[in-house]
XYZ file of C-alpha atoms in Angstrom:
253
model
C -57.879 75.376 10.884
C -60.646 77.152 12.782
C -63.292 74.753 13.935
C -66.194 76.064 15.947
C -68.568 74.187 18.229
C -71.953 75.608 19.151
C -73.083 74.107 22.464
C -76.370 74.712 24.286
C -76.760 74.531 28.040
C -73.114 75.464 28.611
C -73.462 77.054 32.046
C -73.423 73.797 34.017
C -73.437 70.020 33.954
C -72.758 68.120 30.763
C -72.778 71.242 28.579
C -70.068 72.872 30.667
C -67.927 69.733 30.440
C -68.461 69.434 26.677
C -67.438 73.055 26.111
C -64.258 72.660 28.160
C -63.206 69.495 26.359
C -63.759 71.042 22.938
C -61.512 73.924 23.986
C -58.814 71.511 25.116
C -58.837 70.055 21.586
C -58.359 73.491 20.053
C -61.989 73.972 19.035
C -63.508 77.436 19.493
C -66.801 77.402 21.402
C -69.951 79.477 21.036
C -72.128 78.772 24.070
C -75.882 79.232 24.315
C -77.637 79.242 27.697
C -79.771 81.431 29.923
C -76.972 81.894 32.446
C -73.298 82.661 31.966
C -70.307 81.164 33.739
C -66.894 82.814 33.915
C -65.259 79.371 34.008
C -65.478 79.044 30.240
C -63.903 82.416 29.472
C -60.959 81.502 31.687
C -60.717 78.038 30.153
C -60.728 79.529 26.655
C -57.880 81.885 27.565
C -55.896 78.986 29.046
C -56.325 77.012 25.814
C -55.828 79.947 23.429
C -59.242 79.580 21.797
C -62.296 81.788 21.322
C -65.312 81.569 23.611
C -68.428 83.671 23.320
C -71.617 83.318 25.333
C -75.095 84.036 23.971
C -77.825 84.491 26.531
C -80.947 82.774 25.239
C -84.108 81.247 26.669
C -84.743 78.167 24.525
C -88.403 78.290 25.524
C -88.759 81.424 23.377
C -88.679 80.953 19.591
C -88.109 84.638 18.881
C -85.085 84.567 21.194
C -83.774 81.464 19.434
C -84.099 83.069 16.011
C -82.357 86.218 17.223
C -79.523 84.151 18.705
C -79.149 82.137 15.497
C -78.777 85.380 13.544
C -76.199 86.672 16.017
C -74.154 83.468 15.934
C -74.184 83.370 12.135
C -73.069 86.997 11.963
C -70.167 86.212 14.304
C -69.209 83.099 12.322
C -69.138 85.216 9.166
C -66.344 87.249 10.772
C -64.135 84.162 11.186
C -62.278 81.826 8.832
C -64.349 78.806 9.805
C -63.180 75.428 8.478
C -65.623 73.141 10.273
C -68.756 73.459 12.378
C -70.072 71.293 15.199
C -73.390 71.669 17.001
C -74.269 69.980 20.286
C -77.886 70.374 21.357
C -77.359 69.562 25.029
C -79.898 71.725 26.864
C -82.975 69.921 28.105
C -85.499 69.550 30.907
C -87.063 66.597 32.703
C -90.144 68.321 34.101
C -93.096 67.862 34.113
C -92.690 64.615 36.052
C -96.154 63.333 36.898
C -98.908 61.059 35.696
C -99.896 62.150 32.173
C -103.464 62.890 33.150
C -102.262 65.413 35.751
C -99.962 67.445 33.479
C -100.984 70.945 32.437
C -101.022 71.957 28.778
C -98.548 74.812 29.271
C -96.053 72.455 30.912
C -96.227 70.060 27.954
C -95.780 72.908 25.476
C -92.768 74.284 27.374
C -91.184 70.835 27.608
C -91.520 70.076 23.893
C -90.278 73.552 23.008
C -87.054 73.137 24.992
C -86.328 69.449 24.405
C -87.396 69.152 20.786
C -88.389 72.324 18.927
C -85.340 74.385 19.941
C -83.002 71.553 18.953
C -84.662 71.232 15.558
C -84.491 74.974 14.912
C -80.800 75.142 15.787
C -79.884 72.015 13.824
C -81.819 73.174 10.756
C -80.236 76.633 10.824
C -76.624 75.612 11.308
C -76.840 72.663 8.918
C -78.030 75.151 6.292
C -75.273 77.612 7.197
C -72.595 74.926 6.884
C -74.051 73.659 3.597
C -74.158 77.131 2.067
C -70.554 77.770 3.137
C -69.373 74.287 2.109
C -68.207 73.471 5.641
C -68.003 70.047 7.221
C -70.893 69.853 9.688
C -71.433 67.377 12.516
C -74.523 67.895 14.641
C -75.371 65.986 17.812
C -78.420 66.116 20.056
C -78.421 64.666 23.556
C -81.063 61.970 23.783
C -81.837 59.428 26.495
C -82.475 55.766 27.091
C -85.993 56.966 27.911
C -86.484 57.429 24.167
C -86.537 53.648 23.858
C -88.663 52.622 26.836
C -91.743 53.987 28.594
C -91.138 55.276 32.131
C -94.015 55.833 34.550
C -94.301 59.610 35.132
C -92.108 60.578 32.182
C -94.643 60.773 29.347
C -93.293 64.139 28.159
C -89.613 63.238 28.516
C -89.871 59.811 26.845
C -91.883 61.332 24.000
C -89.593 64.304 23.374
C -86.463 62.148 23.361
C -88.053 59.557 21.060
C -88.867 62.425 18.717
C -85.255 63.632 18.913
C -84.078 60.209 17.756
C -86.481 60.084 14.806
C -85.624 63.652 13.799
C -81.927 62.699 13.899
C -82.461 59.658 11.689
C -84.588 61.622 9.225
C -82.150 64.509 8.771
C -79.297 62.009 8.468
C -81.248 60.207 5.730
C -81.655 63.489 3.866
C -77.899 64.040 3.979
C -77.217 60.491 2.780
C -79.663 60.900 -0.101
C -77.845 64.042 -1.190
C -74.433 62.433 -0.700
C -73.115 65.202 1.547
C -70.372 64.725 4.107
C -72.566 66.142 6.887
C -73.341 63.869 9.811
C -76.246 64.095 12.252
C -76.272 61.931 15.386
C -77.906 61.595 18.773
C -76.167 60.626 22.000
C -77.608 58.917 25.056
C -75.469 59.973 28.050
C -76.863 57.577 30.648
C -77.262 58.547 34.277
C -75.039 61.433 35.370
C -74.500 63.401 38.558
C -76.335 66.554 37.470
C -79.017 68.976 38.606
C -81.507 67.012 36.497
C -80.896 63.985 38.688
C -81.565 66.143 41.755
C -84.882 67.144 40.226
C -85.757 63.513 39.571
C -84.975 62.553 43.165
C -87.218 65.370 44.423
C -90.281 63.768 42.804
C -92.898 61.945 44.858
C -93.683 58.257 44.481
C -97.087 59.217 43.069
C -95.500 61.376 40.383
C -92.659 59.014 39.500
C -92.889 55.310 40.279
C -89.126 54.630 39.886
C -88.041 57.245 42.425
C -86.414 54.691 44.758
C -84.260 53.335 41.942
C -82.941 56.815 41.136
C -82.253 57.603 44.778
C -80.245 54.374 44.935
C -78.134 55.468 41.952
C -76.931 58.435 44.000
C -76.575 56.536 47.277
C -74.541 53.788 45.602
C -72.353 56.232 43.630
C -73.566 54.934 40.271
C -73.946 58.347 38.619
C -71.234 59.084 36.057
C -69.277 62.316 36.180
C -70.154 64.756 33.415
C -66.505 65.067 32.368
C -66.407 61.317 31.649
C -69.556 61.410 29.548
C -68.514 64.589 27.751
C -65.192 62.981 26.893
C -66.980 60.183 25.071
C -69.165 62.554 23.067
C -66.378 64.969 22.138
C -64.165 62.060 21.064
C -66.965 60.727 18.848
C -67.623 64.090 17.199
C -64.008 65.098 16.621
C -63.104 61.721 15.075
C -64.913 63.015 12.013
C -64.230 60.217 9.545
C -65.515 57.591 11.981
C -68.827 59.270 12.857
C -71.739 57.145 11.622
C -74.431 59.386 10.172
C -77.832 58.819 11.796
C -76.540 56.682 14.639
C -77.974 56.935 18.151
C -74.797 56.574 20.193
C -74.900 55.305 23.782
C -72.292 56.117 26.407
C -72.558 52.592 27.832
C -70.822 51.268 24.717
C -67.717 53.262 25.699
C -67.487 53.352 29.503
C-alpha cells in the first residue's frame, strides 16, 4: 500500500505539522511551498517514507502548472494506491478597509487562497480518476467564510469561495457515484505566523485587533500539531469522510 499526500505550505505552521503526521501514519508526502525545510526529510527517514519537496510560488499560475506536471510524473514512477491532497497554503493580507485595498493585492490574494487550490484540486482529482485511485482532497478554510469581519473583505470572500467550490466538486462526485471525497476544514485560531501578521495590523485596518491580541496573551491559540492531528485523522479514516462537508476543528477539540 503506497498512499501519497500532496500538501501545500509545508515549510512551516500547520502544513509542516500535517506533513509530519501523515508520515507517522506511513503516508508518503509530496510537499509544495516556496521554501524548503530539512525537518521533513529527516522525519521521512525516521518513518521510512518518501518525502519530496517542490519549490513553487502559488501566486504564479505557470509555476503551478509546471509543478503539477512534475508531481504527476513522479507519481507515475510509484505504485500509488491512494492519493490525498491538502490545500493548506494561504495568506491573510491585505488586511484593511475594502476601499483602501489595491487591485494587485486583491488579485494576489485570490490567486493564492482560491485559484491555486482549485487548480491543484482539479488536476489531482483528474489524475486519481484516470488511474482509478481513491482520492480525498481537503482545502483549509476558515470561520471567516461564514461571517463578515471588518478589514477582512478579501479573506472572508476567498474562504467563502473555497467552501462553495468544495461543495460543488463534491456534488459532481456524488452525481457520478465515485468514491472520491472533497472536503474543507476550518482550523480555528492557531499559534502561527498568520496570527502574528494579524496582530501587527492597526485598529484602523482591522477593528478586531484587540480580540486577536487577547487570544495570544491568554494562551488561547491552538498548537498546529493538535489541529493537524484532527485533520489527518479525518482524512485517513477514509470510509467515514463525509463528501462535501465543511469540517470544523472545534467539533473535535
